[in-house]
Amino acid sequence: MAQPNLAIIGIGEVPTRIMPERTRWDILYEVCMEAIRDAGLHKNDIEGVIATSPQAQPVIAAELAFGKLPEELGLKGCKDNCICNAGGAGTSNCLRLAEQYIHSGVARAVLIPHVTVHSDIPMEDTINFFARAGVDMQWEYPFGSTYNLIMGLMANRYMHESGCTPEQMAAVVTSLRSWAVKDPHSLFYGKEVPSVEKVLASAMINTPLHKRESNRLADGGSAMVVVSAADARKMKKPAAYKLGEAVRYFSGTPVLRNFDQVKDGLRSTAEEALAQAGISRGDVNIWNCYLAYPLAHPLMAEMLGVAPEGRGGEYFAQGRMAFGGDIPWSTMGDAPGRGHTGSGVSAATYVETARQLMGKAGERQVKDCLYVFQNTSGGSGFNNIATIWGREV
Amino acid sequence: MDTTRPMPLTQPWSKKFWEGCREGCLLIQRCQDCQNNIFYPRKFCPECWSGNLNWIEAGGRGRIHTFSTAYDMVEPRFWEDLPYTIAYVDLEEGVRMMTRIVDCRPEDIHMDMEVEVVFHKLNDEFHLPYFRPVKG
Ligand SMILES: [Zn+2]
């Protein structure tokens, strides 16, 4: 792949909350204005808008797709607008498309917003949506499969092969939440970190997934402003430069997803992204992993070479990936720590990557943060996109 | 609250599979050009794009690759079945399918367990291929 030429120079985000009175447009105004101001730009400098598609919210998705945002915010310099949908990999595609807008001369500065409000959708509708999302309607759904069950199937096999224990799995939640309680944008900010015992004492949804190992649906939103790497350097502001990227497609239907192929994909995308960035594993200051559920984190740690094979769970249980541990890992706590905002958690993961590289992460700031590894994935894991971001080119 | 059971959303080329299930036969496709066994059914062979696909009857035996037992958080239309176990089963013919494991207690199910097909009638049109432990 060609060398990336993109930098995030502005970020905006609202706290993740369960707050139906805060409308989608309330959130969009706030995050977009904050990101543009943070970039040090004027609203009319934004020449392209590429939104991450909100899931299970057809009205806002259509409004964003058909160009309402530049008009609503008075972005008078805007030349084009669209949305990208690849589930949790949507924002990765917004960033790629933004690079194309910039490279081809459509825009010099592109705004990438996301919004999700779950709390005004009837609970039954959200359960139905998450039962069917990423599940085949002929070969899986009629058997009673759900998104949670797909994750359970994968986790049970991983635990069988690796010897990872339920206690070690539960420690992933403790670890992710230890970051989240220090993050003002998290649903769990300032709250208690659940112990391993408390996680395991919660009800079983489907084996091996306990209630406290699944995600709380919430409302949130974020926005980024991106420009070319050269423009970012000229602006002389803290920025996050995209340095490397690699991707693999696995399968659309979960049952056809070969576990060995997925493992190999996680491993090789990381290696390729690191190689393109010209750095090695040891240079990475934060492993900012987006996996939506805690269950896949130990496997990811092993595939990234952060933990030896078969010992991912053990590393979490030892607290090495928790706040204060020696391996900064998912410093916003992934979806279990943030609250689940549909395709917004991966958007927020990019914002967190930029925040850390810009030195704006407050209590969670990882010292001398130069390089961040970040991945995203869409649907129930149809692909994996690995990227490397740095403070300088 | 929707409590109707969902039916498989079929394609013209998958109808034969469901006909087989109605007659107690587990059918999979076989490509006559590259000899690939195919599941789920396709319009063209995903290996070589041949349209020369036949149906063969699978032996109906396989092993559990992985499973997960649901206790909660499923749609109301599946509530009456709780708890139930979803599994990926590897057939002897080399293909993998999602199914349910029935006729045993969830706690007795284990990885790599030998299982055999048993058809579960949803209505006159659809019988789902479930699996149960092989006795003895
Ligand atoms: Zn063929």
Short mmCIF file of C-alpha atoms and ligand atoms in Angstrom, two decimals:
data_model
loop_
_atom_site.label_atom_id
_atom_site.label_comp_id
_atom_site.label_asym_id
_atom_site.label_seq_id
_atom_site.Cartn_x
_atom_site.Cartn_y
_atom_site.Cartn_z
CA MET A 1 0.00 0.00 0.00
CA ALA A 2 1.10 3.59 -0.68
CA GLN A 3 2.53 5.55 2.23
CA PRO A 4 -0.34 7.23 4.13
CA ASN A 5 -0.57 11.01 3.92
CA LEU A 6 -3.05 12.05 6.57
CA ALA A 7 -3.11 13.68 10.00
CA ILE A 8 -5.82 14.23 12.60
CA ILE A 9 -5.48 17.84 13.74
CA GLY A 10 -8.72 18.43 15.62
CA ILE A 11 -10.95 16.32 17.88
CA GLY A 12 -14.28 16.85 19.58
CA GLU A 13 -16.32 14.52 21.74
CA VAL A 14 -19.28 14.51 24.13
CA PRO A 15 -19.45 12.39 27.28
CA THR A 16 -21.05 9.00 26.64
CA ARG A 17 -24.30 8.95 28.61
CA ILE A 18 -27.80 7.50 28.65
CA MET A 19 -29.58 10.76 27.96
CA PRO A 20 -32.56 10.74 25.56
CA GLU A 21 -33.12 14.49 26.00
CA ARG A 22 -29.78 15.14 24.28
CA THR A 23 -30.74 14.85 20.60
CA ARG A 24 -28.56 13.59 17.76
CA TRP A 25 -28.25 17.10 16.37
CA ASP A 26 -27.35 18.45 19.85
CA ILE A 27 -24.42 16.04 19.80
CA LEU A 28 -23.43 16.78 16.20
CA TYR A 29 -23.33 20.55 16.80
CA GLU A 30 -21.18 20.07 19.86
CA VAL A 31 -18.62 17.58 18.52
CA CYS A 32 -18.22 19.23 15.11
CA MET A 33 -17.75 22.75 16.51
CA GLU A 34 -15.29 21.47 19.11
CA ALA A 35 -13.24 19.53 16.53
CA ILE A 36 -13.05 22.46 14.08
CA ARG A 37 -12.07 24.88 16.86
CA ASP A 38 -9.53 22.36 18.18
CA ALA A 39 -7.99 22.23 14.68
CA GLY A 40 -7.63 26.01 14.76
CA LEU A 41 -9.70 26.31 11.57
CA HIS A 42 -12.70 28.41 10.55
CA LYS A 43 -15.93 26.54 9.80
CA ASN A 44 -15.66 27.53 6.14
CA ASP A 45 -12.26 25.84 5.87
CA ILE A 46 -14.01 22.44 6.00
CA GLU A 47 -14.35 21.35 2.39
CA GLY A 48 -15.48 17.75 2.88
CA VAL A 49 -17.75 15.96 5.36
CA ILE A 50 -17.59 12.16 5.64
CA ALA A 51 -19.70 10.75 8.47
CA THR A 52 -19.52 7.32 10.06
CA SER A 53 -22.93 5.76 9.43
CA PRO A 54 -25.03 5.48 12.61
CA GLN A 55 -26.38 1.95 13.08
CA ALA A 56 -30.08 1.18 13.67
CA GLN A 57 -31.00 4.88 13.27
CA PRO A 58 -32.42 5.25 9.75
CA VAL A 59 -33.53 8.89 10.02
CA ILE A 60 -30.19 10.40 11.05
CA ALA A 61 -28.35 8.02 8.71
CA ALA A 62 -30.37 9.34 5.77
CA GLU A 63 -29.94 12.97 6.88
CA LEU A 64 -26.17 12.54 7.08
CA ALA A 65 -26.01 10.62 3.79
CA PHE A 66 -28.00 13.22 1.91
CA GLY A 67 -26.03 16.25 2.98
CA LYS A 68 -27.81 17.92 5.90
CA LEU A 69 -24.75 18.48 8.10
CA PRO A 70 -22.82 21.11 6.08
CA GLU A 71 -26.07 23.07 5.69
CA GLU A 72 -27.09 22.80 9.37
CA LEU A 73 -23.66 23.98 10.56
CA GLY A 74 -23.20 26.56 7.82
CA LEU A 75 -20.02 25.01 6.40
CA LYS A 76 -20.00 27.42 3.44
CA GLY A 77 -16.80 26.05 1.94
CA CYS A 78 -18.02 22.46 1.77
CA LYS A 79 -17.66 20.84 -1.65
CA ASP A 80 -18.92 17.32 -0.93
CA ASN A 81 -20.52 15.06 1.67
CA CYS A 82 -21.19 11.34 2.20
CA ILE A 83 -21.37 8.60 4.83
CA CYS A 84 -19.44 5.33 5.13
CA ASN A 85 -20.84 2.14 6.55
CA ALA A 86 -18.75 -0.89 7.38
CA GLY A 87 -20.07 -1.20 10.94
CA GLY A 88 -17.21 -0.79 13.40
CA ALA A 89 -14.82 -0.42 10.48
CA GLY A 90 -16.82 2.52 9.10
CA THR A 91 -14.62 5.26 10.55
CA SER A 92 -11.49 3.59 9.11
CA ASN A 93 -13.10 3.97 5.71
CA CYS A 94 -14.05 7.59 6.42
CA LEU A 95 -10.35 8.24 7.07
CA ARG A 96 -9.31 6.46 3.87
CA LEU A 97 -11.88 8.34 1.83
CA ALA A 98 -10.82 11.62 3.43
CA GLU A 99 -7.30 10.88 2.26
CA GLN A 100 -8.66 10.46 -1.26
CA TYR A 101 -10.65 13.74 -1.03
CA ILE A 102 -7.44 15.49 0.02
CA HIS A 103 -5.18 13.76 -2.48
CA SER A 104 -7.50 14.40 -5.43
CA GLY A 105 -8.05 18.03 -4.54
CA VAL A 106 -11.71 17.82 -3.49
CA ALA A 107 -10.87 19.11 -0.02
CA ARG A 108 -7.93 20.27 2.07
CA ALA A 109 -9.68 19.75 5.40
CA VAL A 110 -12.26 17.03 6.02
CA LEU A 111 -14.65 16.67 8.97
CA ILE A 112 -15.46 13.11 10.16
CA PRO A 113 -18.36 13.07 12.63
CA HIS A 114 -20.29 10.28 14.31
CA VAL A 115 -23.40 10.24 16.48
CA THR A 116 -25.45 7.47 18.09
CA VAL A 117 -28.41 7.79 20.46
CA HIS A 118 -29.60 4.41 21.67
CA SER A 119 -31.72 5.63 24.58
CA ASP A 120 -34.69 6.82 22.50
CA ILE A 121 -34.94 3.52 20.59
CA PRO A 122 -37.33 0.97 22.18
CA MET A 123 -35.29 -1.77 23.94
CA GLU A 124 -36.99 -4.47 21.89
CA ASP A 125 -35.81 -2.83 18.66
CA THR A 126 -32.19 -2.64 19.81
CA ILE A 127 -32.20 -6.28 20.96
CA ASN A 128 -33.62 -7.23 17.55
CA PHE A 129 -31.01 -5.13 15.74
CA PHE A 130 -28.11 -6.67 17.63
CA ALA A 131 -29.57 -10.16 17.19
CA ARG A 132 -29.50 -9.76 13.42
CA ALA A 133 -26.47 -7.54 12.81
CA GLY A 134 -23.69 -9.51 11.19
CA VAL A 135 -25.66 -12.79 11.37
CA ASP A 136 -26.86 -14.72 8.29
CA MET A 137 -30.65 -14.63 7.88
CA GLN A 138 -30.87 -18.08 6.32
CA TRP A 139 -28.09 -20.15 7.88
CA GLU A 140 -27.76 -18.67 11.38
CA TYR A 141 -30.59 -16.45 12.55
CA PRO A 142 -33.40 -19.09 12.39
CA PHE A 143 -31.43 -21.23 14.87
CA GLY A 144 -31.63 -18.47 17.47
CA SER A 145 -28.20 -16.98 17.01
CA THR A 146 -27.36 -13.49 18.30
CA TYR A 147 -24.37 -11.20 18.26
CA ASN A 148 -23.64 -12.24 21.86
CA LEU A 149 -23.73 -15.91 20.83
CA ILE A 150 -21.29 -15.33 17.97
CA MET A 151 -18.84 -13.85 20.49
CA GLY A 152 -19.52 -16.74 22.89
CA LEU A 153 -18.75 -19.33 20.20
CA MET A 154 -15.42 -17.71 19.46
CA ALA A 155 -14.50 -17.20 23.12
CA ASN A 156 -15.36 -20.78 24.13
CA ARG A 157 -13.10 -22.20 21.44
CA TYR A 158 -10.29 -19.80 22.37
CA MET A 159 -10.60 -20.74 26.06
CA HIS A 160 -10.59 -24.43 25.15
CA GLU A 161 -7.43 -24.09 23.05
CA SER A 162 -5.50 -21.67 25.26
CA GLY A 163 -6.54 -22.73 28.75
CA CYS A 164 -7.64 -19.15 29.51
CA THR A 165 -9.83 -19.30 32.64
CA PRO A 166 -13.12 -17.48 33.40
CA GLU A 167 -11.24 -15.50 36.08
CA GLN A 168 -8.70 -14.33 33.51
CA MET A 169 -11.49 -13.37 31.09
CA ALA A 170 -13.25 -11.42 33.84
CA ALA A 171 -9.97 -9.60 34.54
CA VAL A 172 -10.22 -8.06 31.06
CA VAL A 173 -13.34 -6.17 32.21
CA THR A 174 -11.56 -5.01 35.36
CA SER A 175 -8.65 -3.84 33.24
CA LEU A 176 -10.73 -1.99 30.64
CA ARG A 177 -12.87 -0.35 33.30
CA SER A 178 -9.80 0.78 35.25
CA TRP A 179 -9.04 3.13 32.34
CA ALA A 180 -12.68 4.07 31.79
CA VAL A 181 -13.28 5.34 35.34
CA LYS A 182 -10.59 7.96 34.69
CA ASP A 183 -12.07 9.05 31.36
CA PRO A 184 -14.58 11.94 31.51
CA HIS A 185 -16.04 10.73 28.19
CA SER A 186 -16.87 7.27 29.57
CA LEU A 187 -20.26 6.16 30.83
CA PHE A 188 -18.40 4.77 33.85
CA TYR A 189 -16.35 7.90 34.67
CA GLY A 190 -15.74 8.15 38.40
CA LYS A 191 -17.56 4.88 39.10
CA GLU A 192 -16.31 1.74 40.79
CA VAL A 193 -14.09 -0.74 38.92
CA PRO A 194 -15.84 -4.14 39.14
CA SER A 195 -13.73 -6.90 40.68
CA VAL A 196 -13.21 -10.26 39.01
CA GLU A 197 -15.54 -11.81 41.62
CA LYS A 198 -18.26 -9.28 40.84
CA VAL A 199 -17.98 -9.90 37.10
CA LEU A 200 -18.23 -13.67 37.59
CA ALA A 201 -21.15 -13.30 40.00
CA SER A 202 -23.22 -11.51 37.36
CA ALA A 203 -25.80 -13.53 35.41
CA MET A 204 -24.74 -15.69 32.48
CA ILE A 205 -26.11 -14.33 29.18
CA ASN A 206 -24.64 -17.14 27.11
CA THR A 207 -21.54 -19.16 27.90
CA PRO A 208 -18.92 -17.87 28.65
CA LEU A 209 -20.34 -14.32 28.54
CA HIS A 210 -21.51 -12.86 31.87
CA LYS A 211 -23.73 -9.81 32.04
CA ARG A 212 -20.81 -7.68 33.21
CA GLU A 213 -18.74 -8.91 30.28
CA SER A 214 -21.22 -7.52 27.77
CA ASN A 215 -21.76 -3.89 26.84
CA ARG A 216 -24.09 -1.21 28.14
CA LEU A 217 -25.79 0.57 25.25
CA ALA A 218 -25.38 4.33 25.49
CA ASP A 219 -25.44 7.62 23.56
CA GLY A 220 -22.39 9.47 22.30
CA GLY A 221 -20.61 11.18 19.48
CA SER A 222 -17.27 12.43 18.31
CA ALA A 223 -15.67 14.25 15.41
CA MET A 224 -12.23 14.58 13.86
CA VAL A 225 -10.75 17.09 11.45
CA VAL A 226 -8.10 15.68 9.09
CA VAL A 227 -5.68 17.29 6.64
CA SER A 228 -2.64 16.12 4.68
CA ALA A 229 0.53 15.38 6.64
CA ALA A 230 2.24 18.34 4.98
CA ASP A 231 -0.54 20.74 5.96
CA ALA A 232 -0.52 19.40 9.52
CA ARG A 233 3.21 20.09 9.81
CA LYS A 234 2.71 23.65 8.58
CA MET A 235 0.00 24.23 11.17
CA LYS A 236 2.54 23.55 13.95
CA LYS A 237 -0.08 22.06 16.27
CA PRO A 238 -0.17 18.72 18.05
CA ALA A 239 -1.41 16.12 15.56
CA ALA A 240 -1.70 12.39 15.00
CA TYR A 241 -0.07 11.25 11.78
CA LYS A 242 -1.17 8.06 10.05
CA LEU A 243 1.99 6.03 9.43
CA GLY A 244 0.93 2.54 8.48
CA GLU A 245 -2.11 0.45 7.64
CA ALA A 246 -2.87 -3.17 6.76
CA VAL A 247 -6.13 -5.05 6.42
CA ARG A 248 -7.62 -8.52 5.95
CA TYR A 249 -11.12 -9.63 5.04
CA PHE A 250 -12.34 -12.81 6.77
CA SER A 251 -16.00 -13.63 6.06
CA GLY A 252 -19.41 -12.01 6.20
CA THR A 253 -21.08 -15.04 7.76
CA PRO A 254 -19.68 -15.91 11.20
CA VAL A 255 -19.92 -19.70 10.72
CA LEU A 256 -17.63 -19.48 7.69
CA ARG A 257 -14.99 -17.54 9.64
CA ASN A 258 -12.00 -19.79 10.00
CA PHE A 259 -10.42 -19.16 13.43
CA ASP A 260 -6.89 -19.86 12.20
CA GLN A 261 -7.35 -17.44 9.33
CA VAL A 262 -8.56 -14.78 11.78
CA LYS A 263 -5.58 -15.35 14.07
CA ASP A 264 -3.22 -15.15 11.15
CA GLY A 265 -4.96 -11.97 9.94
CA LEU A 266 -4.62 -10.25 13.31
CA ARG A 267 -0.94 -11.20 13.44
CA SER A 268 0.01 -10.25 9.89
CA THR A 269 -1.93 -6.96 9.71
CA ALA A 270 -0.03 -5.78 12.79
CA GLU A 271 3.30 -6.83 11.29
CA GLU A 272 2.56 -5.15 7.97
CA ALA A 273 1.32 -1.90 9.53
CA LEU A 274 4.41 -1.74 11.78
CA ALA A 275 6.68 -2.40 8.79
CA GLN A 276 5.03 0.34 6.75
CA ALA A 277 5.45 2.77 9.65
CA GLY A 278 9.08 1.72 9.87
CA ILE A 279 8.89 0.88 13.57
CA SER A 280 8.99 -2.29 15.63
CA ARG A 281 6.72 -3.70 18.32
CA GLY A 282 8.89 -2.28 21.07
CA ASP A 283 8.34 1.28 19.78
CA VAL A 284 4.58 1.12 20.33
CA ASN A 285 3.53 3.11 23.41
CA ILE A 286 -0.18 2.18 23.38
CA TRP A 287 -2.05 -0.83 22.00
CA ASN A 288 -5.41 0.81 21.41
CA CYS A 289 -7.56 -2.20 20.56
CA TYR A 290 -11.16 -2.04 19.44
CA LEU A 291 -12.83 -5.44 19.82
CA ALA A 292 -16.27 -4.40 21.13
CA TYR A 293 -16.33 -7.26 23.66
CA PRO A 294 -13.79 -8.10 26.38
CA LEU A 295 -13.63 -11.75 25.27
CA ALA A 296 -11.31 -11.23 22.30
CA HIS A 297 -8.73 -9.10 24.11
CA PRO A 298 -6.51 -11.95 25.41
CA LEU A 299 -6.38 -13.48 21.92
CA MET A 300 -5.53 -10.08 20.44
CA ALA A 301 -2.72 -9.57 22.98
CA GLU A 302 -1.23 -12.89 21.89
CA MET A 303 -1.57 -12.21 18.17
CA LEU A 304 0.08 -8.79 18.58
CA GLY A 305 2.98 -10.45 20.37
CA VAL A 306 2.26 -8.35 23.46
CA ALA A 307 1.71 -11.55 25.46
CA PRO A 308 3.19 -14.98 24.66
CA GLU A 309 0.83 -17.46 22.97
CA GLY A 310 -1.64 -18.94 25.48
CA ARG A 311 -0.86 -16.34 28.15
CA GLY A 312 -3.01 -13.36 27.11
CA GLY A 313 -5.52 -13.98 29.90
CA GLU A 314 -2.76 -14.33 32.45
CA TYR A 315 -1.36 -10.90 31.50
CA PHE A 316 -4.75 -9.29 32.07
CA ALA A 317 -5.17 -11.10 35.39
CA GLN A 318 -1.79 -9.75 36.49
CA GLY A 319 -3.05 -6.23 35.79
CA ARG A 320 -0.38 -5.52 33.21
CA MET A 321 -2.87 -3.92 30.79
CA ALA A 322 -4.79 -2.04 33.49
CA PHE A 323 -4.32 1.65 34.36
CA GLY A 324 -0.92 1.82 36.04
CA GLY A 325 0.27 -1.45 34.45
CA ASP A 326 3.35 -1.75 32.24
CA ILE A 327 1.42 -2.30 28.95
CA PRO A 328 -0.92 0.61 28.12
CA TRP A 329 -3.84 -1.17 26.43
CA SER A 330 -7.17 0.26 25.17
CA THR A 331 -6.77 3.43 27.20
CA MET A 332 -10.43 4.39 26.79
CA GLY A 333 -11.51 0.90 27.85
CA ASP A 334 -12.97 -0.25 24.48
CA ALA A 335 -16.76 -0.68 24.38
CA PRO A 336 -16.97 -2.36 27.82
CA GLY A 337 -15.36 0.73 29.33
CA ARG A 338 -16.87 3.42 27.17
CA GLY A 339 -20.49 2.27 26.82
CA HIS A 340 -21.60 0.89 23.47
CA THR A 341 -22.42 3.58 20.90
CA GLY A 342 -22.89 1.36 17.86
CA SER A 343 -20.28 2.13 15.24
CA GLY A 344 -19.21 5.05 17.45
CA VAL A 345 -16.84 3.11 19.68
CA SER A 346 -14.35 2.68 16.86
CA ALA A 347 -14.71 6.39 15.97
CA ALA A 348 -14.00 7.17 19.63
CA THR A 349 -10.99 4.85 19.53
CA TYR A 350 -9.43 7.00 16.78
CA VAL A 351 -10.21 10.12 18.82
CA GLU A 352 -8.47 8.51 21.82
CA THR A 353 -5.45 7.60 19.66
CA ALA A 354 -5.23 11.26 18.56
CA ARG A 355 -5.85 12.55 22.08
CA GLN A 356 -2.95 10.51 23.47
CA LEU A 357 -0.59 11.55 20.65
CA MET A 358 -1.62 15.20 21.08
CA GLY A 359 -0.91 14.94 24.80
CA LYS A 360 -4.50 15.78 25.78
CA ALA A 361 -5.49 12.57 27.64
CA GLY A 362 -5.42 14.04 31.15
CA GLU A 363 -5.11 11.47 33.90
CA ARG A 364 -4.85 8.66 31.33
CA GLN A 365 -2.04 10.33 29.39
CA VAL A 366 0.67 7.81 28.57
CA LYS A 367 4.02 9.55 29.05
CA ASP A 368 6.14 10.38 26.00
CA CYS A 369 3.57 8.79 23.72
CA LEU A 370 5.13 8.63 20.25
CA TYR A 371 3.43 5.69 18.55
CA VAL A 372 -0.02 4.11 18.89
CA PHE A 373 -1.22 0.84 17.37
CA GLN A 374 -4.92 0.81 16.67
CA ASN A 375 -7.25 -1.72 15.09
CA THR A 376 -10.88 -1.68 14.04
CA SER A 377 -13.20 -4.39 12.80
CA GLY A 378 -16.69 -4.42 11.30
CA GLY A 379 -19.89 -6.43 11.69
CA SER A 380 -19.30 -9.43 13.89
CA GLY A 381 -15.63 -9.39 12.86
CA PHE A 382 -15.75 -9.64 9.05
CA ASN A 383 -12.36 -7.90 8.78
CA ASN A 384 -9.49 -6.42 10.75
CA ILE A 385 -7.83 -3.09 10.00
CA ALA A 386 -4.54 -2.38 11.77
CA THR A 387 -3.09 1.13 11.77
CA ILE A 388 -0.07 2.86 13.26
CA TRP A 389 -0.27 6.50 14.29
CA GLY A 390 2.58 8.76 15.38
CA ARG A 391 3.15 12.20 16.88
CA GLU A 392 5.45 13.13 14.00
CA VAL A 393 5.92 11.92 10.44
CA MET B 1 -43.97 -8.29 21.09
CA ASP B 2 -43.05 -10.52 18.18
CA THR B 3 -43.06 -14.17 19.20
CA THR B 4 -43.35 -15.73 15.73
CA ARG B 5 -40.49 -18.02 14.79
CA PRO B 6 -38.33 -16.59 11.99
CA MET B 7 -38.11 -18.69 8.85
CA PRO B 8 -34.94 -18.99 6.76
CA LEU B 9 -34.76 -16.32 4.03
CA THR B 10 -34.11 -18.56 1.06
CA GLN B 11 -32.64 -18.05 -2.40
CA PRO B 12 -33.80 -19.96 -5.51
CA TRP B 13 -30.66 -22.15 -5.39
CA SER B 14 -31.05 -23.03 -1.70
CA LYS B 15 -34.63 -24.36 -1.98
CA LYS B 16 -33.37 -27.89 -2.70
CA PHE B 17 -31.53 -27.93 0.64
CA TRP B 18 -34.76 -27.18 2.50
CA GLU B 19 -36.65 -29.78 0.43
CA GLY B 20 -34.04 -32.29 1.56
CA CYS B 21 -34.52 -31.34 5.20
CA ARG B 22 -38.28 -31.92 4.82
CA GLU B 23 -37.51 -35.44 3.60
CA GLY B 24 -34.95 -36.13 6.32
CA CYS B 25 -31.91 -35.72 4.05
CA LEU B 26 -29.01 -33.40 4.81
CA LEU B 27 -27.92 -32.17 1.37
CA ILE B 28 -24.79 -30.27 0.47
CA GLN B 29 -23.60 -29.06 -2.91
CA ARG B 30 -20.71 -30.60 -4.80
CA CYS B 31 -18.96 -28.85 -7.68
CA GLN B 32 -18.69 -31.24 -10.64
CA ASP B 33 -15.74 -29.30 -12.05
CA CYS B 34 -13.44 -28.84 -9.03
CA GLN B 35 -14.94 -31.51 -6.71
CA ASN B 36 -15.34 -28.94 -3.91
CA ASN B 37 -18.01 -29.63 -1.27
CA ILE B 38 -20.01 -26.46 -0.68
CA PHE B 39 -22.02 -25.17 2.27
CA TYR B 40 -23.97 -22.92 2.44
CA PRO B 41 -25.51 -23.42 -1.03
CA ARG B 42 -24.39 -21.02 -3.77
CA LYS B 43 -25.52 -20.10 -7.26
CA PHE B 44 -22.00 -20.72 -8.57
CA CYS B 45 -19.05 -22.58 -7.03
CA PRO B 46 -17.13 -20.13 -4.82
CA GLU B 47 -13.85 -21.88 -5.72
CA CYS B 48 -14.03 -22.01 -9.53
CA TRP B 49 -17.27 -20.20 -10.50
CA SER B 50 -18.62 -23.30 -12.20
CA GLY B 51 -22.40 -23.50 -12.43
CA ASN B 52 -22.16 -27.27 -12.65
CA LEU B 53 -23.24 -28.02 -9.08
CA ASN B 54 -24.85 -31.24 -7.85
CA TRP B 55 -26.39 -32.17 -4.53
CA ILE B 56 -25.01 -35.03 -2.45
CA GLU B 57 -26.49 -36.45 0.73
CA ALA B 58 -24.21 -35.90 3.70
CA GLY B 59 -23.79 -38.72 6.20
CA GLY B 60 -25.26 -36.48 8.88
CA ARG B 61 -22.41 -36.97 11.32
CA GLY B 62 -19.93 -34.46 12.60
CA ARG B 63 -18.04 -32.95 15.52
CA ILE B 64 -18.70 -29.85 17.57
CA HIS B 65 -16.07 -27.24 16.73
CA THR B 66 -17.43 -24.81 19.31
CA PHE B 67 -20.68 -24.05 21.15
CA SER B 68 -22.36 -21.51 23.40
CA THR B 69 -25.44 -21.99 25.56
CA ALA B 70 -27.90 -19.08 25.71
CA TYR B 71 -29.65 -18.27 29.01
CA ASP B 72 -30.79 -14.69 28.35
CA MET B 73 -30.82 -11.69 25.98
CA VAL B 74 -32.34 -13.40 22.99
CA GLU B 75 -35.37 -12.10 21.13
CA PRO B 76 -38.83 -12.88 22.60
CA ARG B 77 -39.42 -15.26 19.67
CA PHE B 78 -36.77 -17.60 21.12
CA TRP B 79 -37.65 -17.21 24.82
CA GLU B 80 -39.65 -20.44 25.02
CA ASP B 81 -36.53 -22.40 23.96
CA LEU B 82 -34.21 -21.06 26.69
CA PRO B 83 -31.74 -22.36 27.64
CA TYR B 84 -30.52 -23.59 24.25
CA THR B 85 -27.13 -24.38 22.75
CA ILE B 86 -25.86 -22.98 19.46
CA ALA B 87 -22.89 -24.77 17.88
CA TYR B 88 -20.67 -24.89 14.84
CA VAL B 89 -20.55 -28.50 13.64
CA ASP B 90 -17.90 -29.82 11.23
CA LEU B 91 -19.45 -32.47 9.00
CA GLU B 92 -17.44 -35.47 7.82
CA GLU B 93 -17.78 -34.01 4.31
CA GLY B 94 -15.52 -31.11 5.33
CA VAL B 95 -18.07 -28.30 5.65
CA ARG B 96 -19.13 -26.37 8.76
CA MET B 97 -22.66 -25.36 9.71
CA MET B 98 -24.38 -23.49 12.50
CA THR B 99 -26.93 -25.57 14.35
CA ARG B 100 -28.47 -26.33 17.72
CA ILE B 101 -27.41 -29.19 19.95
CA VAL B 102 -30.47 -31.00 21.34
CA ASP B 103 -31.51 -34.12 23.23
CA CYS B 104 -28.96 -33.63 26.02
CA ARG B 105 -28.24 -31.35 28.99
CA PRO B 106 -26.21 -28.22 28.13
CA GLU B 107 -23.60 -29.15 30.78
CA ASP B 108 -22.90 -32.47 29.02
CA ILE B 109 -21.89 -30.80 25.74
CA HIS B 110 -18.17 -30.55 25.05
CA MET B 111 -15.74 -29.51 22.33
CA ASP B 112 -15.11 -32.06 19.56
CA MET B 113 -18.13 -34.10 20.70
CA GLU B 114 -19.50 -36.49 18.06
CA VAL B 115 -22.98 -35.55 16.94
CA GLU B 116 -25.59 -36.63 14.37
CA VAL B 117 -28.31 -34.74 12.54
CA VAL B 118 -31.92 -34.73 13.71
CA PHE B 119 -34.52 -32.63 11.92
CA HIS B 120 -36.69 -30.20 13.82
CA LYS B 121 -39.97 -29.20 12.19
CA LEU B 122 -40.76 -25.47 12.24
CA ASN B 123 -43.72 -25.72 9.85
CA ASP B 124 -44.66 -27.65 6.69
CA GLU B 125 -41.97 -25.88 4.70
CA PHE B 126 -39.00 -25.72 7.03
CA HIS B 127 -37.33 -28.43 9.09
CA LEU B 128 -34.09 -27.19 10.68
CA PRO B 129 -31.11 -29.56 10.86
CA TYR B 130 -30.31 -29.81 14.57
CA PHE B 131 -27.69 -32.20 15.99
CA ARG B 132 -27.65 -34.54 18.99
CA PRO B 133 -24.87 -36.52 20.66
CA VAL B 134 -24.06 -39.88 19.07
CA LYS B 135 -25.02 -42.55 21.63
CA GLY B 136 -22.44 -45.03 22.87
ZN ZN C 1 -15.76 -25.54 -8.36
#
